[in-house]
Coordinates of C-alpha atoms in Angstrom, one line a residue:
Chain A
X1 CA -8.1 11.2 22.8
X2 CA -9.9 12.3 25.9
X3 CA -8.3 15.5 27.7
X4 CA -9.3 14.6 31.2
X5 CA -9.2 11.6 34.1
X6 CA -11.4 9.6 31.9
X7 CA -8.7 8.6 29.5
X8 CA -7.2 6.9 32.1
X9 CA -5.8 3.8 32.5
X10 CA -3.3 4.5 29.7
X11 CA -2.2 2.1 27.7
X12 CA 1.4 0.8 27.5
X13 CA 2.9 2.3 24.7
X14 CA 1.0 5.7 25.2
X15 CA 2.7 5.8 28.8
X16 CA 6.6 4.8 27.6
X17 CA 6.3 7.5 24.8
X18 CA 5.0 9.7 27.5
X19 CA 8.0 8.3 29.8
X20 CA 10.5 8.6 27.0
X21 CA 9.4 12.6 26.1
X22 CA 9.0 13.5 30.0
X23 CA 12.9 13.8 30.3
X24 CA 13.4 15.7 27.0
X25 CA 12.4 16.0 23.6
X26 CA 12.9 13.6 20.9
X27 CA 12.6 12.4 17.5
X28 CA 10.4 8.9 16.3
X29 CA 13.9 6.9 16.8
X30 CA 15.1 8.4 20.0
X31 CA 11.7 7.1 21.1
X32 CA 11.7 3.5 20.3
X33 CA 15.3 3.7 21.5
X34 CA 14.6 4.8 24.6
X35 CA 11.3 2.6 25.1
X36 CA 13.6 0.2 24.4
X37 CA 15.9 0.7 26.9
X38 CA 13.5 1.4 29.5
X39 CA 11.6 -1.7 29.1
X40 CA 15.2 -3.6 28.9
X41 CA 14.0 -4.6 25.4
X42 CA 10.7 -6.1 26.1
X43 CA 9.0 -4.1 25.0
X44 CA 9.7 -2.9 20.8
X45 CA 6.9 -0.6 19.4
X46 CA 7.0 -0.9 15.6
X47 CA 6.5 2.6 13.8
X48 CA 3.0 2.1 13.0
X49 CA 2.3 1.6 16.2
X50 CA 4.5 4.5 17.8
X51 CA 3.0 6.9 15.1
X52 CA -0.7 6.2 15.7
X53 CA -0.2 6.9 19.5
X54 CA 1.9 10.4 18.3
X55 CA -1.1 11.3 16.2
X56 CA -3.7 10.8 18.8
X57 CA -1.4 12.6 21.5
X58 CA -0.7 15.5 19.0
X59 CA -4.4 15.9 18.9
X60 CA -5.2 15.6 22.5
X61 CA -2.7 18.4 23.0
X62 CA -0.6 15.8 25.0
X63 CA 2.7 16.5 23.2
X64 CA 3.8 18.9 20.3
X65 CA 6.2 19.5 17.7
X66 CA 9.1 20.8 19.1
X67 CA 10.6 23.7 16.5
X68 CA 13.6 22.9 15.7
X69 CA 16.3 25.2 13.7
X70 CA 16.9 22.1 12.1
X71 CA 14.1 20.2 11.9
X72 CA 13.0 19.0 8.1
X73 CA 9.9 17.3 7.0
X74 CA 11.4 13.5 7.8
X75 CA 12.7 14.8 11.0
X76 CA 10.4 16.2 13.5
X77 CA 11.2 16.6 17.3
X78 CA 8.4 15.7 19.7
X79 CA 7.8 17.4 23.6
X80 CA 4.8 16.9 26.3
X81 CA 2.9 19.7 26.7
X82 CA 1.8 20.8 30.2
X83 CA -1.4 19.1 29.8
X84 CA 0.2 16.0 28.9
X85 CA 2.6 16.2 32.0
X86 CA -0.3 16.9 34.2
X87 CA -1.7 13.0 33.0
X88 CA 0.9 11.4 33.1
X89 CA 1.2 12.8 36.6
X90 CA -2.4 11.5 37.4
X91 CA -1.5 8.0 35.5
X92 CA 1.9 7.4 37.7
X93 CA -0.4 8.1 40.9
X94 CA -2.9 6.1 40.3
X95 CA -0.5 3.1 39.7
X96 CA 1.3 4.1 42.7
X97 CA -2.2 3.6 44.5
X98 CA -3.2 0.3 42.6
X99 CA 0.6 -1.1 43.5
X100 CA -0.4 0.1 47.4
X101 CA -3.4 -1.7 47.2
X102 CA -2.1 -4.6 45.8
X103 CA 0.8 -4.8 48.0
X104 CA -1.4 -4.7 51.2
X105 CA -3.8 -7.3 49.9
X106 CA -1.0 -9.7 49.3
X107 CA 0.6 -9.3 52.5
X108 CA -2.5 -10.0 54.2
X109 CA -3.1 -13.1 52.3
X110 CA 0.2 -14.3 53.3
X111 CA 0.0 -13.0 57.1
Chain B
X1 CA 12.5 -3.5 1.7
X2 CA 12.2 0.7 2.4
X3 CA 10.6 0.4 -0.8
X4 CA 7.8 -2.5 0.4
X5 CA 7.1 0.3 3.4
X6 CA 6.8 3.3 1.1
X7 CA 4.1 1.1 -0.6
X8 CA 2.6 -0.2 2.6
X9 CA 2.0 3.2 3.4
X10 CA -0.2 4.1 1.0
X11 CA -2.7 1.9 3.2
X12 CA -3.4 5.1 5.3
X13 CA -5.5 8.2 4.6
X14 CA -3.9 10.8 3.1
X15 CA -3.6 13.2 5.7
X16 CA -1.5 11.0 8.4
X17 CA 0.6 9.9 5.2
X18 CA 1.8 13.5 4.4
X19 CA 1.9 14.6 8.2
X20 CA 4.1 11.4 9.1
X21 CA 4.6 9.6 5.9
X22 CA 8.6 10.7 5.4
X23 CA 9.1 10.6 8.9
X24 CA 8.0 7.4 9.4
X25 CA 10.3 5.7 6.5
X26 CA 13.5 7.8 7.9
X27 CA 12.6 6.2 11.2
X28 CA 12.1 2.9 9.8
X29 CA 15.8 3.5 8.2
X30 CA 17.0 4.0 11.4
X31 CA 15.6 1.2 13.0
X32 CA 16.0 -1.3 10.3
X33 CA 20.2 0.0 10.4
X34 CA 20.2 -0.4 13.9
X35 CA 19.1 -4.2 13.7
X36 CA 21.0 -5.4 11.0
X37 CA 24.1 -6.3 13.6
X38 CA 21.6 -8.1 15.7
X39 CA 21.3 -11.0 13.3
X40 CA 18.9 -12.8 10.9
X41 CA 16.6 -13.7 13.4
X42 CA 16.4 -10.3 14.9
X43 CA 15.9 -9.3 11.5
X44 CA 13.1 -11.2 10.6
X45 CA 11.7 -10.4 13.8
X46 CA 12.2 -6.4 13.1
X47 CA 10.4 -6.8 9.7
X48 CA 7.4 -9.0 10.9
X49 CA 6.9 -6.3 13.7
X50 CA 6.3 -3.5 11.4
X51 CA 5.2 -4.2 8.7
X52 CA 2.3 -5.9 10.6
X53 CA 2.3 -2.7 12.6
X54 CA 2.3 -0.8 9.7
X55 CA -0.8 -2.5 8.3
X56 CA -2.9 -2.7 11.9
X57 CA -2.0 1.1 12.1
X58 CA -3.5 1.5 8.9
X59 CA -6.3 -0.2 9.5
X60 CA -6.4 1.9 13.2
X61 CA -6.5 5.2 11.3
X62 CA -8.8 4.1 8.1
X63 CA -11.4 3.2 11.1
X64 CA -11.1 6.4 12.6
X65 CA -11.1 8.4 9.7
X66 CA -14.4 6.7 8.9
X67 CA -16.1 7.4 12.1
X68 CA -14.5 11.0 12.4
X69 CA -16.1 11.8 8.9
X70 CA -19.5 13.6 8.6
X71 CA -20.9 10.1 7.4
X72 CA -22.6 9.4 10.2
X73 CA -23.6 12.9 11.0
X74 CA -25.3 12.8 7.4
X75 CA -26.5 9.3 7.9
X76 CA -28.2 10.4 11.4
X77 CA -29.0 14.0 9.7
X78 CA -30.8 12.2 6.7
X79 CA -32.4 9.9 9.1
X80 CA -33.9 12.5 11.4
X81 CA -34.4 15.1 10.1
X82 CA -37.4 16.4 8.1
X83 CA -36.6 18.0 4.8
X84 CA -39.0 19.8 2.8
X85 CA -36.9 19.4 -0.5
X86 CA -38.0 16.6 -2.5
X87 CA -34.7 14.5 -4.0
X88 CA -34.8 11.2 -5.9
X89 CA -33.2 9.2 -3.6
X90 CA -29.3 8.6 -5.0
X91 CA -29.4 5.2 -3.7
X92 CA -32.8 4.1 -5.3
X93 CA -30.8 5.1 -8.2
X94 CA -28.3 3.0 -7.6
X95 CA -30.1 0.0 -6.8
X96 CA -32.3 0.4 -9.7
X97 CA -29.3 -0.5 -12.4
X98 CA -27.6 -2.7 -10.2
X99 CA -31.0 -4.9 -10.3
X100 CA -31.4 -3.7 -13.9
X101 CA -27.9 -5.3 -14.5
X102 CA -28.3 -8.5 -12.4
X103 CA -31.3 -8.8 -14.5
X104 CA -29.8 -8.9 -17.8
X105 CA -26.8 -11.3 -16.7
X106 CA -29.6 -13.2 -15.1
X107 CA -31.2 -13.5 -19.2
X108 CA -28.1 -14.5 -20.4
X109 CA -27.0 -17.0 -18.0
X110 CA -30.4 -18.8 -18.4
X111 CA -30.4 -18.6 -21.5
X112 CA -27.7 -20.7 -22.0
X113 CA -28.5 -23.3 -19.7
X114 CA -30.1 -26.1 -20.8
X115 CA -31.5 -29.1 -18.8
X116 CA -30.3 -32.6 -20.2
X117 CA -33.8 -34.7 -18.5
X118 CA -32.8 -38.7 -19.0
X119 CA -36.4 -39.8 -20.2
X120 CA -35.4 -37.7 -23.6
X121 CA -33.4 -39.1 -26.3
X122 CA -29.5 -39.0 -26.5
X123 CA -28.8 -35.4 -28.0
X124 CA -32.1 -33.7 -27.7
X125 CA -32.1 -31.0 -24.8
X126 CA -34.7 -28.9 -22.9
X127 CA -34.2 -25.1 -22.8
X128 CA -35.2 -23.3 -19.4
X129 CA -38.6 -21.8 -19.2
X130 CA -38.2 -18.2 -19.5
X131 CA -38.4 -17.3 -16.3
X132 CA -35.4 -14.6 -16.0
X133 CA -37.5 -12.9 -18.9
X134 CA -40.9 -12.8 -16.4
X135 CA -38.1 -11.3 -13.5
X136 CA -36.7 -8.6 -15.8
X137 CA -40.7 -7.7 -16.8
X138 CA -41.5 -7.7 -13.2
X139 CA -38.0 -5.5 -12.8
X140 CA -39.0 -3.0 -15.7
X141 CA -42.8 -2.6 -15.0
X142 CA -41.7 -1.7 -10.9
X143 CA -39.1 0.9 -12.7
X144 CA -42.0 2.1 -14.6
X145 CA -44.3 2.1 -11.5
X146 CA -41.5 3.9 -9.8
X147 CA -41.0 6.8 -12.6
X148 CA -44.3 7.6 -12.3
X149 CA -44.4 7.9 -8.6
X150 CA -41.1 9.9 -9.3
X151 CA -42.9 12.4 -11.6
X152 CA -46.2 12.9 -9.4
X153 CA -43.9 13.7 -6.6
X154 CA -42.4 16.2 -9.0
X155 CA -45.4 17.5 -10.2
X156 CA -46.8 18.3 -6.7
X157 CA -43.7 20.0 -5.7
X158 CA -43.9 22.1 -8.9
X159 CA -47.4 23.5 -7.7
X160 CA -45.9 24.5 -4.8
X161 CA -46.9 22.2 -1.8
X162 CA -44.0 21.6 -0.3
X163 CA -43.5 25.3 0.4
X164 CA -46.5 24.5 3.3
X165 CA -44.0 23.0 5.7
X166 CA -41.8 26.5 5.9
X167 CA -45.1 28.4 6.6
X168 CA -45.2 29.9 10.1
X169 CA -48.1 29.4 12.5
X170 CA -49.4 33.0 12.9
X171 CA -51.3 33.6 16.3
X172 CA -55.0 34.5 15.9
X173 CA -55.3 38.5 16.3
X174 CA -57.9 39.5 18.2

């Protein structure tokens, strides 16, 4: 995964589980729990899916392991890094600015 | 079904299976218990979803594991770049008993083919010309051709030729 403003746009299940980790740390089911809750169910990653976007943010330095006293081989806890804050940062701003843009075009279409 | 997933798993390369391989079936157990109030719909729906994830994902990380291995960086290394080792080529190798092979099956298939024409009387037959013979000939003399070619090559680098490649341009002294 690219580390810099080329990797945007993201794509949708890259940006819940960036969503879902930029409140706190969690495990793979808090994860599709929560995606699933913020997307009011319509969106339902499937682990393979939700895994392949942890491995490639794991090696973008995007998230981490969290270390956990507890944490076991089938249980691992997952937080964004700085880096990975920082683009999701740049990612919400740039929709902001797409949904301006939008928004003004459609008004004057209607006006 | 956990068992179906442990097996699906195997579809990915090694390394993401024993850096998220247990994970991924103890959050596959949670999911799967957290649906099975939902109905057998919802059911059916959870299973389709990932185990067709699981096998896209695989597929995902095979394709990147490809590309991120030094294939192509040996591909593009062996392609571009001049070597002053001589190597029988691994892959003429290879393709040498591969025909070799297709050759021999080719004898044997012809062999027992046989060409019923109608102007010839009921029962007698026509056996193929021996053509798959003439092809395995053609096969064994360009093997031949090719070990000799093989063992000049050899021969040269034995007397040391290759060695000119590594010499160093050495300005004139005045």
């Amino acid at each position: 995964m690219k580390t810099d403003a080329s990797s945007l746009p993201l794509s949708e299940p890259v940006l819940l589980i960036l969503l879902s980790l930029a409140e706190q740390p969690r495990h793979g089911y808090s994860i599709l729990k929560d995606i699933e809750d913020m997307s009011g169910g319509r969106v339902m990653l499937s682990t393979g899916t939700l895994y392949g976007a942890l491995r490639r943010l794991l090696e973008g330095k995007w998230i981490e392991r969290f270390e956990e006293e507890e944490t076991s081989r089938d249980r691992q806890a997952y937080r964004l890094t700085p880096a990975g804050r920082s683009h999701l940062r740049m990612e919400v701003a740039r929709m902001k600015e797409l949904t301006r843009w939008a928004g003004q075009r459609i008004a004057r279409k209607e006006a | 079904m956990a068992t179906l997933y442990r097996w699906l798993l195997h579809l990915y390369p090694a390394d993401h299976r024993l850096t998220f391989g247990a994970e991924m079936i103890t959050v596959f157990r949670q999911a799967r218990s957290g649906v099975q109030r939902r109905g057998p719909a919802a059911r059916v729906t959870f299973y389709l979803r990932e185990f067709a994830g699981l096998v896209r994902g695989a597929l995902d990380e095979r394709a990147r594991a490809f590309v991120a291995s030094s294939l192509w960086a040996v591909i593009e290394e062996r392609s571009f770049v001049m070597r002053s080792q001589f190597r029988f080529s691994a892959t003429a190798i290879l393709f040498m008993v591969l025909s070799f092979v297709a050759s021999v099956v080719a004898i044997l298939t012809g062999e027992n083919v046989i060409i019923r024409e109608a102007r010839l009387p009921a029962g007698m037959a026509l056996d193929l010309p021996r053509l798959p013979r003439g092809i395995a000939m053609f096969f064994l003399v360009s093997c031949v051709a090719g070990g000799i070619g093989w063992l000049v090559t050899f021969l040269i680098r034995r007397t040391g030729v290759d060695r000119l490649s590594k010499l160093q341009n050495v300005p004139p002294q005045c």
